[in-house]
DNA sequence: AAGTGGTCTAGACCACGGC
DNA sequence: CCGTGGTCTAGACCACTTT
């Protein structure tokens, strides 16, 4: 059970257990009481509770108490696969492999994958469907050496991330995704069953293993009429505290917008 | 400038000033040294530095020191105004009011603002520029009764949120923003100085005051060639600490993607 | 070994909410 | 008023990195 070396992590887990036994809206015991119960100082107890508040399990009300929070509507967008993403919305994901080829990386792809331009890359093009209607076209690139023996049928009804983990022992650690608006070309329109020039999202995702190595570069085009993003915006400062007219503080980076300074990024 | 009631906020700002005078990668003074310099305890100093680390200004290296971080490609998107958003990227924001009118809400707008369809609404249309080049067209709707006496010049070089806070005492508490790809029509293309049918982002934002009342509904169209979104994807679990198989922890919900079930939203 | 950040304590006082 | 969370202190010891 990988005992936490830190007291506050252990306390966090214990308080979380306590929370699980309570109803939404119920108050947890006062901080000083919990301190005594767990035998820790208030600073340590608060650090544990701070975490749970950040994670959305608890709400604090100054002068009143700490309460079990409403389950969040918008859960974190983590390292979700297409299948996960669709299932979460009550749709049935499916997939149709359009092509599975091996190509030489070349300069731009080599840069994205941080490998030699002469390295071999497996390239999978898939049509992604939700409730049997086209949703996106996904083009996935993986360094060949990472996935020896990869075959088209491996991808039929398995999440690619599961495949990576279970067959190749590769654990995804982090990713960066850029999002742009685009319009569909004729071929994309036909595949997605919408008119050419329809608006669409272009996602480009780069994922790294826990070791820091780039595992995949994915380029996906999503139908703009079926797919929409939602962002929950939080006020600059979590606290009631004011001040700081100059800069907006950031609680925890998750989404950011960035300028594309050079519209002609060599890709 | 609204002196911070909290010592750690004031310290945060002072440390940030210090950081601004250093190069990327340079070490800041040791924590104990800063404590003495600012005359605060180490816990307080650390809380200030914690914030700056979370905000991406500093990197800590255990046993080694605290260093000025590489400017983040992906800064946090909070309840940021356009001006903030641009400034953060080193661009100079400006604004050009295209129109300021009063209209009757009507059904769709009334629904967005949660007011009567017969209520009056101030409607501001603005061209938003970055470094004097068009970036977005923003159409803002606010219930008239919330902003009596609003004039066009009020919006010239003030953040709308500042105006709300300082003049009308309205504090923004939370917001929900949807993002879709779209293409520009002829008028939008002309205003933004790009060809008609160019890809663009359509943002729709609904903001609530801390009291829960809807304060604004904003519809913005951003040039797709100049504006790009970035999402940092994190794996399901951040810590090494395990336990809790049941619920996916949310470090901090910020973005979620949602399906648009009915492509013909009556808007 | 010396210096750094990381954790933790046992208090204290303040600010807010509700009785 | 009392109980709650919010801030702050002045230490202590631990864990890690560097020399």
Coordinates of N, CA, C and O in Angstrom, one line a residue, chain A residues 4-153:
Chain A
X4 N 2.4 6.3 2.7 CA 2.8 7.7 2.4 C 3.9 8.1 3.4 O 3.7 7.9 4.6
X5 N 5.0 8.6 2.9 CA 6.0 9.1 3.8 C 5.6 10.3 4.5 O 6.1 10.6 5.6
X6 N 4.7 11.0 3.9 CA 4.2 12.3 4.5 C 3.0 12.1 5.4 O 2.0 11.5 5.0
X7 N 3.0 12.7 6.5 CA 1.9 12.6 7.4 C 0.7 13.2 6.8 O -0.4 12.6 6.9
X8 N 0.8 14.3 6.1 CA -0.4 15.0 5.6 C -1.1 14.2 4.5 O -2.3 14.2 4.4
X9 N -0.3 13.4 3.8 CA -0.9 12.5 2.8 C -1.7 11.4 3.5 O -2.8 11.1 3.0
X10 N -1.2 10.9 4.5 CA -1.9 9.8 5.2 C -3.1 10.4 5.9 O -4.2 9.8 5.8
X11 N -3.0 11.6 6.4 CA -4.2 12.3 7.0 C -5.2 12.5 5.9 O -6.4 12.3 6.1
X12 N -4.8 13.0 4.8 CA -5.7 13.3 3.7 C -6.5 12.0 3.4 O -7.8 12.1 3.3
X13 N -5.9 10.9 3.3 CA -6.6 9.7 3.0 C -7.6 9.3 4.1 O -8.7 8.8 3.8
X14 N -7.2 9.5 5.3 CA -8.0 9.2 6.4 C -9.3 10.1 6.5 O -10.4 9.7 6.7
X15 N -9.0 11.4 6.2 CA -10.2 12.3 6.2 C -11.1 11.9 5.0 O -12.3 12.0 5.1
X16 N -10.5 11.5 3.9 CA -11.3 11.2 2.7 C -12.2 10.0 3.1 O -13.4 9.9 2.7
X17 N -11.7 9.0 3.8 CA -12.5 7.9 4.2 C -13.7 8.4 5.0 O -14.8 7.9 4.9
X18 N -13.4 9.3 5.9 CA -14.4 9.9 6.7 C -15.5 10.5 5.9 O -16.7 10.4 6.1
X19 N -15.0 11.2 4.9 CA -15.9 12.0 4.0 C -16.8 11.0 3.2 O -18.0 11.2 3.1
X20 N -16.3 9.9 2.9 CA -17.0 8.9 2.1 C -18.2 8.3 2.9 O -19.2 7.8 2.3
X21 N -18.1 8.4 4.2 CA -19.2 7.9 5.1 C -20.3 9.0 5.3 O -21.2 8.7 6.0
X22 N -20.1 10.1 4.7 CA -21.1 11.2 5.0 C -21.9 11.6 3.8 O -21.5 11.3 2.6
X23 N -23.0 12.2 4.0 CA -23.8 12.7 2.9 C -23.3 14.0 2.3 O -22.6 14.7 3.1
X24 N -23.7 14.3 1.1 CA -23.3 15.6 0.6 C -23.9 16.7 1.4 O -25.1 16.6 1.8
X25 N -23.2 17.7 1.7 CA -23.7 18.8 2.5 C -23.4 18.7 4.0 O -23.5 19.6 4.8
X26 N -23.1 17.5 4.4 CA -22.8 17.3 5.8 C -21.5 17.9 6.3 O -20.6 18.0 5.5
X27 N -21.5 18.3 7.5 CA -20.2 19.0 8.0 C -19.3 17.9 8.5 O -19.7 16.9 9.1
X28 N -18.0 18.1 8.3 CA -17.0 17.2 8.9 C -16.7 17.9 10.3 O -17.0 19.0 10.5
X29 N -16.1 17.1 11.2 CA -15.7 17.7 12.5 C -14.8 18.9 12.3 O -14.1 19.0 11.3
X30 N -14.8 19.7 13.3 CA -14.0 20.9 13.3 C -12.5 20.5 13.2 O -12.1 19.5 13.6
X31 N -11.7 21.4 12.7 CA -10.3 21.2 12.4 C -9.6 20.8 13.7 O -8.8 19.8 13.8
X32 N -9.9 21.6 14.8 CA -9.2 21.3 16.0 C -9.5 19.9 16.6 O -8.7 19.3 17.2
X33 N -10.7 19.6 16.3 CA -11.2 18.2 16.8 C -10.4 17.1 16.0 O -10.0 16.2 16.6
X34 N -10.4 17.3 14.7 CA -9.7 16.3 13.9 C -8.2 16.2 14.3 O -7.6 15.2 14.2
X35 N -7.6 17.4 14.6 CA -6.2 17.4 15.0 C -6.0 16.4 16.2 O -5.1 15.6 16.1
X36 N -6.9 16.6 17.1 CA -6.8 15.8 18.3 C -7.0 14.3 17.9 O -6.2 13.4 18.3
X37 N -8.0 14.1 17.2 CA -8.4 12.7 16.8 C -7.2 12.0 16.0 O -6.9 10.8 16.3
X38 N -6.5 12.7 15.2 CA -5.5 12.1 14.4 C -4.1 12.3 15.0 O -3.1 11.8 14.6
X39 N -4.1 13.2 16.0 CA -2.8 13.4 16.7 C -1.8 14.1 15.9 O -0.6 13.8 15.9
X40 N -2.3 15.2 15.2 CA -1.4 16.0 14.4 C -1.6 17.5 14.7 O -2.7 17.8 15.3
X41 N -0.7 18.3 14.3 CA -0.9 19.7 14.6 C -1.9 20.3 13.6 O -2.3 19.6 12.5
X42 N -2.4 21.4 13.8 CA -3.4 22.0 13.0 C -2.9 22.3 11.6 O -3.6 22.1 10.6
X43 N -1.7 22.8 11.5 CA -1.1 23.0 10.2 C -1.1 21.8 9.3 O -1.4 21.9 8.1
X44 N -0.7 20.7 9.9 CA -0.7 19.4 9.1 C -2.1 19.0 8.7 O -2.3 18.6 7.5
X45 N -3.0 19.1 9.6 CA -4.4 18.8 9.3 C -4.9 19.6 8.2 O -5.5 19.2 7.3
X46 N -4.6 20.9 8.3 CA -5.1 21.8 7.3 C -4.5 21.5 5.9 O -5.2 21.7 4.9
X47 N -3.3 21.2 5.9 CA -2.7 20.8 4.6 C -3.4 19.7 4.0 O -3.6 19.7 2.8
X48 N -3.8 18.7 4.8 CA -4.5 17.6 4.3 C -5.9 18.0 3.7 O -6.3 17.6 2.6
X49 N -6.6 18.8 4.5 CA -7.9 19.3 4.1 C -7.8 20.2 2.9 O -8.6 20.2 2.0
X50 N -6.7 21.0 2.9 CA -6.5 21.9 1.7 C -6.5 21.0 0.4 O -7.1 21.4 -0.6
X51 N -5.8 19.9 0.5 CA -5.8 19.0 -0.7 C -7.2 18.6 -1.1 O -7.6 18.6 -2.3
X52 N -7.9 18.2 -0.1 CA -9.3 17.6 -0.4 C -10.2 18.7 -0.9 O -11.1 18.5 -1.8
X53 N -10.0 19.9 -0.5 CA -10.8 21.1 -1.0 C -10.4 21.3 -2.5 O -11.2 21.5 -3.3
X54 N -9.1 21.3 -2.7 CA -8.6 21.5 -4.1 C -9.2 20.4 -5.0 O -9.4 20.6 -6.2
X55 N -9.2 19.2 -4.5 CA -9.7 18.1 -5.3 C -11.2 18.1 -5.4 O -11.7 17.2 -6.1
X56 N -11.9 19.0 -4.7 CA -13.3 19.1 -4.9 C -14.1 18.2 -4.0 O -15.4 18.1 -4.2
X57 N -13.5 17.6 -3.0 CA -14.3 16.7 -2.1 C -15.0 17.6 -1.0 O -16.0 17.2 -0.5
X58 N -14.4 18.7 -0.6 CA -14.9 19.4 0.5 C -15.0 20.9 0.1 O -14.3 21.4 -0.7
X59 N -15.9 21.5 0.8 CA -16.1 23.0 0.7 C -15.8 23.6 2.1 O -16.4 23.1 3.1
X60 N -15.1 24.6 2.2 CA -14.9 25.3 3.4 C -15.8 26.5 3.5 O -15.9 27.2 2.5
X61 N -16.4 26.8 4.6 CA -17.1 28.1 4.8 C -16.6 28.7 6.1 O -16.8 28.2 7.2
X62 N -15.9 29.8 5.8 CA -15.3 30.6 6.9 C -16.3 30.9 8.0 O -17.4 31.4 7.7
X63 N -16.0 30.6 9.2 CA -16.8 30.9 10.3 C -17.9 29.9 10.5 O -18.7 29.9 11.5
X64 N -18.1 29.0 9.6 CA -19.2 28.0 9.6 C -18.8 26.6 9.8 O -19.2 25.9 10.6
X65 N -17.9 26.2 8.9 CA -17.4 24.8 9.0 C -16.9 24.3 7.6 O -16.8 25.0 6.7
X66 N -16.6 23.0 7.6 CA -16.2 22.4 6.3 C -17.2 21.3 6.0 O -17.5 20.4 6.8
X67 N -17.6 21.3 4.7 CA -18.7 20.4 4.3 C -18.4 19.5 3.1 O -17.6 19.9 2.3
X68 N -19.0 18.4 3.1 CA -18.9 17.5 2.0 C -19.5 18.2 0.7 O -20.6 18.6 0.7
X69 N -18.7 18.3 -0.3 CA -19.1 19.0 -1.5 C -19.9 18.2 -2.4 O -19.9 17.0 -2.4
X70 N -20.7 18.9 -3.2 CA -21.5 18.4 -4.3 C -20.5 17.7 -5.2 O -19.5 18.2 -5.5
X71 N -20.9 16.5 -5.7 CA -20.0 15.9 -6.7 C -19.9 16.8 -7.9 O -20.9 17.4 -8.4
X72 N -18.7 17.0 -8.4 CA -18.4 18.0 -9.5 C -19.1 17.6 -10.8 O -19.1 16.5 -11.2
X73 N -19.7 18.6 -11.4 CA -20.3 18.3 -12.7 C -19.2 18.1 -13.7 O -19.2 17.2 -14.5
X74 N -18.3 19.0 -13.7 CA -17.2 18.9 -14.7 C -16.0 18.3 -14.0 O -15.2 18.9 -13.3
X75 N -15.8 17.0 -14.3 CA -14.6 16.4 -13.8 C -13.4 16.7 -14.6 O -13.6 17.2 -15.7
X76 N -12.4 16.5 -14.0 CA -11.1 16.8 -14.7 C -11.0 16.1 -16.0 O -11.3 14.9 -16.2
X77 N -10.5 16.8 -17.0 CA -10.2 16.1 -18.3 C -8.7 15.6 -18.1 O -7.8 16.4 -18.1
X78 N -8.6 14.3 -17.9 CA -7.3 13.8 -17.8 C -6.8 13.2 -19.1 O -7.2 13.7 -20.1
X79 N -6.1 12.2 -19.0 CA -5.4 11.6 -20.2 C -6.4 10.7 -20.9 O -6.2 9.6 -21.1
X80 N -7.6 11.3 -21.2 CA -8.7 10.5 -21.7 C -8.5 10.1 -23.1 O -8.1 10.9 -24.0
X81 N -8.8 8.9 -23.4 CA -8.8 8.4 -24.8 C -10.2 8.7 -25.4 O -11.1 9.1 -24.7
X82 N -10.2 8.6 -26.7 CA -11.5 8.9 -27.4 C -12.6 8.0 -26.8 O -13.7 8.5 -26.5
X83 N -12.3 6.8 -26.6 CA -13.4 5.8 -26.1 C -13.9 6.3 -24.8 O -15.1 6.3 -24.6
X84 N -13.0 6.6 -23.9 CA -13.4 7.1 -22.6 C -14.3 8.4 -22.7 O -15.3 8.5 -22.1
X85 N -13.8 9.2 -23.5 CA -14.4 10.5 -23.7 C -15.9 10.3 -24.2 O -16.8 10.9 -23.7
X86 N -16.1 9.4 -25.1 CA -17.4 9.2 -25.6 C -18.3 8.4 -24.6 O -19.4 8.8 -24.3
X87 N -17.7 7.4 -24.0 CA -18.5 6.7 -23.0 C -19.0 7.6 -21.9 O -20.1 7.4 -21.4
X88 N -18.1 8.5 -21.5 CA -18.5 9.4 -20.4 C -19.7 10.2 -20.8 O -20.4 10.7 -19.9
X89 N -20.0 10.3 -22.0 CA -21.1 11.1 -22.5 C -22.3 10.2 -22.9 O -23.2 10.7 -23.6
X90 N -22.2 8.9 -22.6 CA -23.3 8.0 -22.9 C -23.4 7.6 -24.3 O -24.4 7.2 -24.8
X91 N -22.3 7.8 -25.1 CA -22.3 7.4 -26.4 C -21.4 6.1 -26.6 O -20.5 5.9 -25.8
X92 N -21.7 5.4 -27.6 CA -21.0 4.1 -27.8 C -19.9 4.4 -28.8 O -20.1 4.7 -30.0
X93 N -18.6 4.3 -28.4 CA -17.5 4.6 -29.3 C -17.2 3.4 -30.1 O -17.3 2.2 -29.7
X94 N -16.8 3.6 -31.4 CA -16.3 2.6 -32.2 C -15.2 3.2 -33.1 O -15.0 4.4 -33.1
X95 N -14.6 2.3 -33.9 CA -13.5 2.7 -34.6 C -13.3 1.9 -35.9 O -13.8 0.8 -35.9
X96 N -12.8 2.6 -36.8 CA -12.6 1.9 -38.1 C -11.2 2.3 -38.6 O -11.0 3.5 -38.9
X97 N -10.4 1.3 -38.7 CA -9.0 1.7 -39.1 C -9.0 1.9 -40.7 O -9.4 1.0 -41.4
X98 N -8.5 3.0 -41.0 CA -8.4 3.4 -42.4 C -7.1 2.9 -43.1 O -7.1 2.5 -44.2
X99 N -6.1 3.0 -42.3 CA -4.8 2.6 -42.8 C -3.8 2.4 -41.6 O -3.9 3.0 -40.6
X100 N -2.9 1.5 -41.8 CA -1.8 1.2 -40.9 C -0.5 1.1 -41.7 O -0.4 0.1 -42.4
X101 N 0.3 2.1 -41.6 CA 1.5 2.0 -42.4 C 2.7 2.3 -41.6 O 2.7 2.7 -40.4
X102 N 3.9 2.1 -42.2 CA 5.1 2.4 -41.6 C 5.8 3.5 -42.5 O 5.9 3.3 -43.7
X103 N 6.1 4.6 -41.9 CA 6.8 5.6 -42.7 C 8.1 6.1 -42.1 O 8.3 5.8 -40.9
X104 N 8.8 6.8 -42.8 CA 10.0 7.4 -42.3 C 9.6 8.8 -41.7 O 8.8 9.5 -42.3
X105 N 10.1 9.1 -40.5 CA 9.6 10.2 -39.8 C 9.6 11.5 -40.6 O 8.6 12.2 -40.7
X106 N 10.8 11.8 -41.1 CA 11.0 13.1 -41.7 C 11.1 14.2 -40.6 O 11.0 13.9 -39.5
X107 N 11.4 15.4 -41.1 CA 11.8 16.4 -40.2 C 10.7 16.8 -39.2 O 10.9 16.8 -38.0
X108 N 9.5 17.2 -39.7 CA 8.5 17.7 -38.8 C 8.1 16.7 -37.8 O 8.0 16.9 -36.6
X109 N 7.8 15.5 -38.3 CA 7.3 14.4 -37.4 C 8.4 14.0 -36.4 O 8.2 13.7 -35.3
X110 N 9.6 14.0 -36.9 CA 10.8 13.7 -36.1 C 10.9 14.7 -34.9 O 11.2 14.3 -33.8
X111 N 10.6 15.9 -35.2 CA 10.6 16.9 -34.2 C 9.5 16.7 -33.2 O 9.8 16.7 -32.0
X112 N 8.3 16.4 -33.7 CA 7.2 16.2 -32.7 C 7.5 15.0 -31.8 O 7.1 15.0 -30.6
X113 N 8.1 14.0 -32.4 CA 8.3 12.8 -31.6 C 9.7 12.8 -30.9 O 10.0 11.8 -30.2
X114 N 10.5 13.8 -31.2 CA 11.8 13.9 -30.6 C 12.6 12.6 -31.0 O 13.3 12.0 -30.1
X115 N 12.6 12.3 -32.3 CA 13.4 11.2 -32.8 C 14.1 11.6 -34.0 O 13.8 12.7 -34.6
X116 N 15.0 10.8 -34.5 CA 15.7 11.1 -35.8 C 14.7 11.2 -36.9 O 13.7 10.4 -37.0
X117 N 15.0 12.1 -37.8 CA 14.1 12.2 -39.0 C 14.1 10.9 -39.8 O 13.2 10.7 -40.7
X118 N 15.1 10.1 -39.6 CA 15.2 8.9 -40.4 C 14.6 7.7 -39.7 O 14.6 6.6 -40.2
X119 N 14.1 7.9 -38.5 CA 13.6 6.8 -37.7 C 12.2 6.3 -38.4 O 11.6 7.1 -39.0
X120 N 11.9 5.1 -38.1 CA 10.6 4.6 -38.6 C 9.5 4.9 -37.7 O 9.7 4.8 -36.4
X121 N 8.3 5.1 -38.2 CA 7.2 5.5 -37.4 C 6.0 4.7 -37.9 O 5.7 4.6 -39.1
X122 N 5.2 4.1 -36.9 CA 4.0 3.5 -37.3 C 2.9 4.6 -37.4 O 2.8 5.5 -36.5
X123 N 2.1 4.6 -38.4 CA 1.1 5.6 -38.6 C -0.2 5.0 -38.8 O -0.4 4.1 -39.7
X124 N -1.1 5.3 -37.9 CA -2.5 4.7 -38.0 C -3.5 5.8 -38.2 O -3.5 6.8 -37.5
X125 N -4.3 5.5 -39.2 CA -5.3 6.5 -39.5 C -6.7 5.8 -39.2 O -6.9 4.7 -39.7
X126 N -7.4 6.4 -38.3 CA -8.7 5.8 -37.9 C -9.9 6.7 -38.0 O -9.7 7.9 -37.7
X127 N -11.0 6.2 -38.4 CA -12.2 6.9 -38.3 C -12.9 6.6 -36.9 O -13.0 5.4 -36.6
X128 N -13.2 7.6 -36.2 CA -13.8 7.4 -34.9 C -15.3 7.7 -34.9 O -15.7 8.8 -35.4
X129 N -16.0 6.8 -34.4 CA -17.5 6.9 -34.4 C -18.1 6.9 -33.1 O -17.5 6.3 -32.1
X130 N -19.2 7.6 -32.9 CA -19.9 7.7 -31.7 C -21.4 7.3 -32.1 O -22.0 8.0 -32.9
X131 N -21.9 6.3 -31.5 CA -23.2 5.8 -31.8 C -23.3 5.5 -33.3 O -24.3 5.8 -34.0
X132 N -22.2 5.0 -33.8 CA -22.1 4.6 -35.3 C -22.2 5.8 -36.2 O -22.3 5.5 -37.4
X133 N -22.0 7.0 -35.7 CA -21.9 8.1 -36.7 C -20.5 8.7 -36.5 O -20.0 8.8 -35.5
X134 N -20.0 9.1 -37.7 CA -18.6 9.6 -37.7 C -18.5 10.8 -36.7 O -19.3 11.7 -36.7
X135 N -17.4 10.8 -36.0 CA -17.1 11.9 -35.1 C -15.8 12.6 -35.3 O -15.7 13.8 -35.3
X136 N -14.8 11.8 -35.6 CA -13.5 12.3 -35.8 C -12.6 11.5 -36.7 O -12.8 10.3 -36.8
X137 N -11.6 12.1 -37.2 CA -10.5 11.3 -37.9 C -9.3 11.5 -37.1 O -8.9 12.7 -36.8
X138 N -8.6 10.4 -36.8 CA -7.5 10.5 -35.9 C -6.3 9.9 -36.7 O -6.3 8.8 -37.2
X139 N -5.2 10.6 -36.6 CA -4.0 10.1 -37.2 C -2.9 10.0 -36.1 O -2.5 11.0 -35.6
X140 N -2.5 8.8 -35.9 CA -1.7 8.5 -34.7 C -0.3 8.2 -35.2 O -0.1 7.4 -36.1
X141 N 0.7 8.7 -34.6 CA 2.1 8.3 -34.9 C 2.9 7.9 -33.7 O 2.9 8.5 -32.7
X142 N 3.5 6.7 -33.8 CA 4.3 6.1 -32.7 C 5.6 5.6 -33.3 O 5.6 5.0 -34.3
X143 N 6.7 5.9 -32.6 CA 8.0 5.4 -33.1 C 7.9 3.8 -33.2 O 7.4 3.2 -32.2
X144 N 8.3 3.3 -34.3 CA 8.1 1.8 -34.5 C 8.7 1.0 -33.4 O 8.2 0.0 -33.0
X145 N 9.9 1.4 -33.0 CA 10.6 0.6 -32.0 C 9.8 0.4 -30.7 O 10.1 -0.5 -29.9
X146 N 8.9 1.3 -30.4 CA 8.1 1.2 -29.2 C 7.0 0.2 -29.3 O 6.6 -0.4 -28.2
X147 N 6.6 -0.1 -30.5 CA 5.4 -1.0 -30.6 C 5.7 -2.1 -31.6 O 5.0 -2.2 -32.6
X148 N 6.7 -3.0 -31.4 CA 7.0 -4.0 -32.4 C 5.8 -5.0 -32.5 O 5.1 -5.3 -31.6
X149 N 5.5 -5.3 -33.7 CA 4.5 -6.3 -34.0 C 3.1 -5.7 -33.9 O 2.1 -6.5 -33.9
X150 N 3.0 -4.4 -33.9 CA 1.6 -3.8 -33.9 C 0.9 -4.2 -35.2 O 1.3 -4.1 -36.3
X151 N -0.4 -4.6 -35.0 CA -1.2 -5.0 -36.1 C -2.5 -4.3 -36.1 O -3.0 -3.8 -35.0
X152 N -3.1 -4.2 -37.2 CA -4.4 -3.4 -37.4 C -5.4 -3.9 -36.4 O -6.1 -3.2 -35.7
X153 N -5.5 -5.3 -36.3 CA -6.6 -5.8 -35.4 C -6.4 -5.5 -33.9 O -7.3 -5.6 -33.1

